[in-house]
JSON list of C-alpha atoms in Angstrom, two decimals:
[
{"chain": "V", "resi": 61, "resn": "UNK", "atom": "CA", "xyz": [-18.66, -12.30, -4.19]},
{"chain": "V", "resi": 62, "resn": "UNK", "atom": "CA", "xyz": [-16.61, -13.04, -1.08]},
{"chain": "V", "resi": 63, "resn": "UNK", "atom": "CA", "xyz": [-16.18, -9.99, 1.17]},
{"chain": "V", "resi": 64, "resn": "UNK", "atom": "CA", "xyz": [-12.51, -9.25, 1.84]},
{"chain": "V", "resi": 65, "resn": "UNK", "atom": "CA", "xyz": [-11.67, -8.68, 5.49]},
{"chain": "V", "resi": 66, "resn": "UNK", "atom": "CA", "xyz": [-8.82, -6.29, 4.65]},
{"chain": "V", "resi": 67, "resn": "UNK", "atom": "CA", "xyz": [-9.61, -2.58, 4.73]},
{"chain": "V", "resi": 68, "resn": "UNK", "atom": "CA", "xyz": [-8.01, -1.52, 1.43]},
{"chain": "V", "resi": 69, "resn": "UNK", "atom": "CA", "xyz": [-7.93, 2.15, 2.40]},
{"chain": "V", "resi": 70, "resn": "UNK", "atom": "CA", "xyz": [-5.89, 1.41, 5.55]},
{"chain": "V", "resi": 71, "resn": "UNK", "atom": "CA", "xyz": [-3.65, -0.87, 3.50]},
{"chain": "V", "resi": 72, "resn": "UNK", "atom": "CA", "xyz": [-2.93, 1.96, 1.04]},
{"chain": "V", "resi": 73, "resn": "UNK", "atom": "CA", "xyz": [-2.23, 4.43, 3.83]},
{"chain": "V", "resi": 74, "resn": "UNK", "atom": "CA", "xyz": [0.26, 1.98, 5.31]},
{"chain": "V", "resi": 75, "resn": "UNK", "atom": "CA", "xyz": [2.29, 1.62, 2.12]},
{"chain": "V", "resi": 76, "resn": "UNK", "atom": "CA", "xyz": [2.26, 5.27, 1.01]},
{"chain": "V", "resi": 77, "resn": "UNK", "atom": "CA", "xyz": [5.28, 6.29, 3.09]},
{"chain": "V", "resi": 78, "resn": "UNK", "atom": "CA", "xyz": [7.36, 3.34, 1.93]},
{"chain": "V", "resi": 79, "resn": "UNK", "atom": "CA", "xyz": [6.68, 4.11, -1.71]},
{"chain": "V", "resi": 80, "resn": "UNK", "atom": "CA", "xyz": [7.89, 7.66, -1.24]},
{"chain": "V", "resi": 81, "resn": "UNK", "atom": "CA", "xyz": [11.10, 6.58, 0.47]},
{"chain": "V", "resi": 82, "resn": "UNK", "atom": "CA", "xyz": [11.89, 3.96, -2.17]},
{"chain": "V", "resi": 83, "resn": "UNK", "atom": "CA", "xyz": [11.39, 6.43, -5.02]},
{"chain": "V", "resi": 84, "resn": "UNK", "atom": "CA", "xyz": [14.81, 7.89, -4.26]},
{"chain": "V", "resi": 85, "resn": "UNK", "atom": "CA", "xyz": [16.42, 4.79, -5.81]},
{"chain": "V", "resi": 86, "resn": "UNK", "atom": "CA", "xyz": [16.45, 4.48, -9.62]},
{"chain": "V", "resi": 87, "resn": "UNK", "atom": "CA", "xyz": [15.21, 1.25, -11.22]},
{"chain": "V", "resi": 88, "resn": "UNK", "atom": "CA", "xyz": [18.65, 0.57, -12.69]},
{"chain": "V", "resi": 89, "resn": "UNK", "atom": "CA", "xyz": [20.16, 0.41, -9.19]},
{"chain": "V", "resi": 90, "resn": "UNK", "atom": "CA", "xyz": [17.74, -2.39, -8.26]},
{"chain": "V", "resi": 91, "resn": "UNK", "atom": "CA", "xyz": [18.53, -4.38, -11.41]},
{"chain": "V", "resi": 92, "resn": "UNK", "atom": "CA", "xyz": [22.30, -4.00, -11.23]},
{"chain": "V", "resi": 93, "resn": "UNK", "atom": "CA", "xyz": [22.85, -4.02, -7.49]},
{"chain": "V", "resi": 94, "resn": "UNK", "atom": "CA", "xyz": [20.85, -6.66, -5.63]},
{"chain": "V", "resi": 95, "resn": "UNK", "atom": "CA", "xyz": [22.94, -6.12, -2.49]},
{"chain": "V", "resi": 96, "resn": "UNK", "atom": "CA", "xyz": [21.79, -2.50, -2.28]},
{"chain": "V", "resi": 97, "resn": "UNK", "atom": "CA", "xyz": [18.21, -3.63, -2.86]},
{"chain": "V", "resi": 98, "resn": "UNK", "atom": "CA", "xyz": [18.51, -6.18, -0.05]},
{"chain": "V", "resi": 99, "resn": "UNK", "atom": "CA", "xyz": [19.83, -3.51, 2.30]},
{"chain": "V", "resi": 100, "resn": "UNK", "atom": "CA", "xyz": [16.94, -1.20, 1.46]},
{"chain": "V", "resi": 101, "resn": "UNK", "atom": "CA", "xyz": [14.46, -4.03, 1.87]},
{"chain": "V", "resi": 102, "resn": "UNK", "atom": "CA", "xyz": [16.00, -5.01, 5.22]},
{"chain": "V", "resi": 103, "resn": "UNK", "atom": "CA", "xyz": [15.80, -1.42, 6.44]},
{"chain": "V", "resi": 104, "resn": "UNK", "atom": "CA", "xyz": [12.12, -1.41, 5.54]},
{"chain": "V", "resi": 105, "resn": "UNK", "atom": "CA", "xyz": [11.60, -4.68, 7.42]},
{"chain": "V", "resi": 106, "resn": "UNK", "atom": "CA", "xyz": [12.90, -3.01, 10.60]},
{"chain": "V", "resi": 107, "resn": "UNK", "atom": "CA", "xyz": [9.99, -0.57, 10.43]},
{"chain": "V", "resi": 108, "resn": "UNK", "atom": "CA", "xyz": [7.66, -3.35, 11.46]},
{"chain": "V", "resi": 109, "resn": "UNK", "atom": "CA", "xyz": [6.36, -4.57, 8.12]},
{"chain": "V", "resi": 110, "resn": "UNK", "atom": "CA", "xyz": [5.17, -8.12, 8.66]},
{"chain": "V", "resi": 111, "resn": "UNK", "atom": "CA", "xyz": [5.99, -10.75, 6.05]},
{"chain": "V", "resi": 112, "resn": "UNK", "atom": "CA", "xyz": [2.76, -12.72, 5.95]},
{"chain": "V", "resi": 113, "resn": "UNK", "atom": "CA", "xyz": [0.21, -14.02, 3.51]},
{"chain": "V", "resi": 114, "resn": "UNK", "atom": "CA", "xyz": [-0.73, -11.46, 0.84]},
{"chain": "V", "resi": 115, "resn": "UNK", "atom": "CA", "xyz": [-3.70, -9.33, 1.87]},
{"chain": "V", "resi": 116, "resn": "UNK", "atom": "CA", "xyz": [-4.70, -7.99, -1.54]},
{"chain": "V", "resi": 117, "resn": "UNK", "atom": "CA", "xyz": [-3.96, -8.74, -5.18]},
{"chain": "V", "resi": 118, "resn": "UNK", "atom": "CA", "xyz": [-2.63, -5.87, -7.24]},
{"chain": "V", "resi": 119, "resn": "UNK", "atom": "CA", "xyz": [-1.62, -5.15, -10.81]},
{"chain": "V", "resi": 120, "resn": "UNK", "atom": "CA", "xyz": [0.34, -2.51, -12.68]},
{"chain": "V", "resi": 121, "resn": "UNK", "atom": "CA", "xyz": [-0.75, -0.56, -15.73]},
{"chain": "V", "resi": 122, "resn": "UNK", "atom": "CA", "xyz": [1.97, 1.71, -17.12]},
{"chain": "V", "resi": 123, "resn": "UNK", "atom": "CA", "xyz": [5.68, 1.61, -16.30]},
{"chain": "V", "resi": 124, "resn": "UNK", "atom": "CA", "xyz": [6.94, 4.79, -17.93]},
{"chain": "V", "resi": 125, "resn": "UNK", "atom": "CA", "xyz": [8.81, 5.92, -14.82]},
{"chain": "V", "resi": 126, "resn": "UNK", "atom": "CA", "xyz": [11.07, 3.99, -12.45]},
{"chain": "V", "resi": 127, "resn": "UNK", "atom": "CA", "xyz": [9.01, 5.06, -9.41]},
{"chain": "V", "resi": 128, "resn": "UNK", "atom": "CA", "xyz": [6.76, 2.12, -10.22]},
{"chain": "V", "resi": 129, "resn": "UNK", "atom": "CA", "xyz": [9.35, -0.18, -8.67]},
{"chain": "V", "resi": 130, "resn": "UNK", "atom": "CA", "xyz": [9.15, 1.58, -5.32]},
{"chain": "V", "resi": 131, "resn": "UNK", "atom": "CA", "xyz": [5.36, 1.45, -5.47]},
{"chain": "V", "resi": 132, "resn": "UNK", "atom": "CA", "xyz": [5.45, -2.29, -6.18]},
{"chain": "V", "resi": 133, "resn": "UNK", "atom": "CA", "xyz": [7.99, -3.08, -3.48]},
{"chain": "V", "resi": 134, "resn": "UNK", "atom": "CA", "xyz": [6.15, -1.03, -0.85]},
{"chain": "V", "resi": 135, "resn": "UNK", "atom": "CA", "xyz": [2.87, -2.72, -1.75]},
{"chain": "V", "resi": 136, "resn": "UNK", "atom": "CA", "xyz": [4.46, -6.16, -1.57]},
{"chain": "V", "resi": 137, "resn": "UNK", "atom": "CA", "xyz": [6.01, -5.36, 1.83]},
{"chain": "V", "resi": 138, "resn": "UNK", "atom": "CA", "xyz": [2.60, -4.26, 3.00]},
{"chain": "V", "resi": 139, "resn": "UNK", "atom": "CA", "xyz": [1.14, -7.63, 2.08]},
{"chain": "V", "resi": 140, "resn": "UNK", "atom": "CA", "xyz": [0.21, -7.20, -1.57]},
{"chain": "V", "resi": 141, "resn": "UNK", "atom": "CA", "xyz": [0.46, -9.95, -4.15]},
{"chain": "V", "resi": 142, "resn": "UNK", "atom": "CA", "xyz": [1.69, -8.62, -7.53]},
{"chain": "V", "resi": 143, "resn": "UNK", "atom": "CA", "xyz": [-0.32, -10.68, -10.02]},
{"chain": "V", "resi": 144, "resn": "UNK", "atom": "CA", "xyz": [-0.46, -8.87, -13.38]},
{"chain": "V", "resi": 145, "resn": "UNK", "atom": "CA", "xyz": [1.18, -6.22, -15.53]},
{"chain": "V", "resi": 146, "resn": "UNK", "atom": "CA", "xyz": [0.16, -4.27, -18.60]},
{"chain": "V", "resi": 147, "resn": "UNK", "atom": "CA", "xyz": [3.08, -2.15, -19.75]},
{"chain": "V", "resi": 148, "resn": "UNK", "atom": "CA", "xyz": [0.84, 0.47, -21.30]},
{"chain": "V", "resi": 149, "resn": "UNK", "atom": "CA", "xyz": [3.26, 1.73, -23.91]},
{"chain": "V", "resi": 150, "resn": "UNK", "atom": "CA", "xyz": [6.28, 1.64, -21.62]},
{"chain": "V", "resi": 151, "resn": "UNK", "atom": "CA", "xyz": [9.72, 2.34, -22.97]},
{"chain": "V", "resi": 152, "resn": "UNK", "atom": "CA", "xyz": [11.48, -0.79, -24.32]},
{"chain": "V", "resi": 153, "resn": "UNK", "atom": "CA", "xyz": [14.51, -0.40, -22.02]},
{"chain": "V", "resi": 154, "resn": "UNK", "atom": "CA", "xyz": [12.25, -0.08, -18.96]},
{"chain": "V", "resi": 155, "resn": "UNK", "atom": "CA", "xyz": [10.23, -3.11, -20.06]},
{"chain": "V", "resi": 156, "resn": "UNK", "atom": "CA", "xyz": [13.42, -5.19, -20.36]},
{"chain": "V", "resi": 157, "resn": "UNK", "atom": "CA", "xyz": [14.61, -4.09, -16.90]},
{"chain": "V", "resi": 158, "resn": "UNK", "atom": "CA", "xyz": [11.17, -4.74, -15.47]},
{"chain": "V", "resi": 159, "resn": "UNK", "atom": "CA", "xyz": [11.10, -8.26, -16.92]},
{"chain": "V", "resi": 160, "resn": "UNK", "atom": "CA", "xyz": [14.36, -9.01, -15.08]},
{"chain": "V", "resi": 161, "resn": "UNK", "atom": "CA", "xyz": [12.94, -7.78, -11.77]},
{"chain": "V", "resi": 162, "resn": "UNK", "atom": "CA", "xyz": [9.54, -9.47, -12.07]},
{"chain": "V", "resi": 163, "resn": "UNK", "atom": "CA", "xyz": [9.90, -12.45, -14.44]},
{"chain": "V", "resi": 164, "resn": "UNK", "atom": "CA", "xyz": [7.01, -14.43, -12.96]},
{"chain": "V", "resi": 165, "resn": "UNK", "atom": "CA", "xyz": [4.33, -11.72, -13.10]},
{"chain": "V", "resi": 166, "resn": "UNK", "atom": "CA", "xyz": [1.59, -12.38, -15.66]},
{"chain": "V", "resi": 167, "resn": "UNK", "atom": "CA", "xyz": [1.74, -10.04, -18.66]},
{"chain": "V", "resi": 168, "resn": "UNK", "atom": "CA", "xyz": [-1.77, -8.84, -19.53]},
{"chain": "V", "resi": 169, "resn": "UNK", "atom": "CA", "xyz": [-2.62, -8.42, -23.20]},
{"chain": "V", "resi": 170, "resn": "UNK", "atom": "CA", "xyz": [-4.66, -5.27, -22.54]},
{"chain": "V", "resi": 171, "resn": "UNK", "atom": "CA", "xyz": [-5.65, -2.79, -19.88]},
{"chain": "V", "resi": 172, "resn": "UNK", "atom": "CA", "xyz": [-9.15, -4.30, -19.84]},
{"chain": "V", "resi": 173, "resn": "UNK", "atom": "CA", "xyz": [-7.79, -7.71, -18.93]},
{"chain": "V", "resi": 174, "resn": "UNK", "atom": "CA", "xyz": [-6.67, -6.19, -15.62]},
{"chain": "V", "resi": 175, "resn": "UNK", "atom": "CA", "xyz": [-9.69, -3.94, -15.15]},
{"chain": "V", "resi": 176, "resn": "UNK", "atom": "CA", "xyz": [-12.13, -6.80, -15.64]},
{"chain": "V", "resi": 177, "resn": "UNK", "atom": "CA", "xyz": [-10.30, -9.24, -13.34]},
{"chain": "V", "resi": 178, "resn": "UNK", "atom": "CA", "xyz": [-12.46, -9.24, -10.20]},
{"chain": "V", "resi": 179, "resn": "UNK", "atom": "CA", "xyz": [-9.66, -10.72, -8.07]},
{"chain": "V", "resi": 180, "resn": "UNK", "atom": "CA", "xyz": [-7.48, -7.61, -8.54]},
{"chain": "V", "resi": 181, "resn": "UNK", "atom": "CA", "xyz": [-8.27, -4.96, -5.94]},
{"chain": "V", "resi": 182, "resn": "UNK", "atom": "CA", "xyz": [-5.58, -2.34, -6.55]},
{"chain": "V", "resi": 183, "resn": "UNK", "atom": "CA", "xyz": [-3.92, -0.93, -9.68]},
{"chain": "V", "resi": 184, "resn": "UNK", "atom": "CA", "xyz": [-0.60, 0.91, -9.53]},
{"chain": "V", "resi": 185, "resn": "UNK", "atom": "CA", "xyz": [0.64, 3.16, -12.30]},
{"chain": "V", "resi": 186, "resn": "UNK", "atom": "CA", "xyz": [3.61, 5.24, -13.31]},
{"chain": "V", "resi": 187, "resn": "UNK", "atom": "CA", "xyz": [2.36, 5.73, -16.83]},
{"chain": "V", "resi": 188, "resn": "UNK", "atom": "CA", "xyz": [2.61, 8.83, -18.98]},
{"chain": "V", "resi": 189, "resn": "UNK", "atom": "CA", "xyz": [1.55, 11.77, -16.75]},
{"chain": "V", "resi": 190, "resn": "UNK", "atom": "CA", "xyz": [-1.31, 12.99, -18.95]},
{"chain": "V", "resi": 191, "resn": "UNK", "atom": "CA", "xyz": [-2.77, 9.45, -18.97]},
{"chain": "V", "resi": 192, "resn": "UNK", "atom": "CA", "xyz": [-2.74, 8.91, -15.19]},
{"chain": "V", "resi": 193, "resn": "UNK", "atom": "CA", "xyz": [-5.97, 10.69, -14.21]},
{"chain": "V", "resi": 194, "resn": "UNK", "atom": "CA", "xyz": [-8.10, 9.13, -16.97]},
{"chain": "V", "resi": 195, "resn": "UNK", "atom": "CA", "xyz": [-6.69, 5.70, -16.09]},
{"chain": "V", "resi": 196, "resn": "UNK", "atom": "CA", "xyz": [-7.53, 6.27, -12.43]},
{"chain": "V", "resi": 197, "resn": "UNK", "atom": "CA", "xyz": [-11.13, 7.05, -13.31]},
{"chain": "V", "resi": 198, "resn": "UNK", "atom": "CA", "xyz": [-11.38, 3.85, -15.40]},
{"chain": "V", "resi": 199, "resn": "UNK", "atom": "CA", "xyz": [-9.83, 1.82, -12.58]},
{"chain": "V", "resi": 200, "resn": "UNK", "atom": "CA", "xyz": [-12.23, 3.20, -9.97]},
{"chain": "V", "resi": 201, "resn": "UNK", "atom": "CA", "xyz": [-15.24, 2.68, -12.25]},
{"chain": "V", "resi": 202, "resn": "UNK", "atom": "CA", "xyz": [-14.27, -1.01, -12.17]},
{"chain": "V", "resi": 203, "resn": "UNK", "atom": "CA", "xyz": [-14.43, -0.99, -8.34]},
{"chain": "V", "resi": 204, "resn": "UNK", "atom": "CA", "xyz": [-10.68, -1.02, -7.74]},
{"chain": "V", "resi": 205, "resn": "UNK", "atom": "CA", "xyz": [-8.39, 1.29, -5.81]},
{"chain": "V", "resi": 206, "resn": "UNK", "atom": "CA", "xyz": [-5.74, 3.26, -7.68]},
{"chain": "V", "resi": 207, "resn": "UNK", "atom": "CA", "xyz": [-2.28, 4.48, -6.73]},
{"chain": "V", "resi": 208, "resn": "UNK", "atom": "CA", "xyz": [-0.44, 6.70, -9.18]},
{"chain": "V", "resi": 209, "resn": "UNK", "atom": "CA", "xyz": [3.03, 8.07, -9.36]},
{"chain": "V", "resi": 210, "resn": "UNK", "atom": "CA", "xyz": [3.21, 11.85, -9.12]},
{"chain": "V", "resi": 211, "resn": "UNK", "atom": "CA", "xyz": [1.57, 13.82, -10.62]},
{"chain": "V", "resi": 212, "resn": "UNK", "atom": "CA", "xyz": [-1.78, 12.06, -10.63]},
{"chain": "V", "resi": 213, "resn": "UNK", "atom": "CA", "xyz": [-3.52, 14.98, -12.36]},
{"chain": "V", "resi": 214, "resn": "UNK", "atom": "CA", "xyz": [-1.81, 17.53, -14.60]},
{"chain": "V", "resi": 215, "resn": "UNK", "atom": "CA", "xyz": [-4.58, 19.71, -16.01]},
{"chain": "V", "resi": 216, "resn": "UNK", "atom": "CA", "xyz": [-7.58, 21.50, -14.56]},
{"chain": "V", "resi": 217, "resn": "UNK", "atom": "CA", "xyz": [-9.83, 19.63, -17.01]},
{"chain": "V", "resi": 218, "resn": "UNK", "atom": "CA", "xyz": [-8.72, 16.30, -15.57]}
]
């Protein structure tokens, strides 16, 4: 297996702030108002994010909350290549909006299709809150990094 020269932990630290800032904008505003999205994206570009070749491949499992869009956009700005999506029981209206935003992203047939893909290094999720911690454990057991929408853990047992 080819060793990746990108330090994934530093990559994740770099995109964490952007994801938080973008979470203030609902998904619907990105779908219906591309001008606003462009302005937000341009503001982020002024922070020094370099548009270069993707550094890591990432996927999404679970889109039950619109914060996933800010996570995706921050990861892409940081150099990530969004390669696959498993909706994970997402709400039909969110799935339709998501398909408009990311029409070219591969739709996985199952969670395992993403987990077993060795080229994917990072999994993002804004799934159902009680499912986030168990998903994170499964992701990490497959040797991938995991970034979850808040809250990542909701019970002491998790």
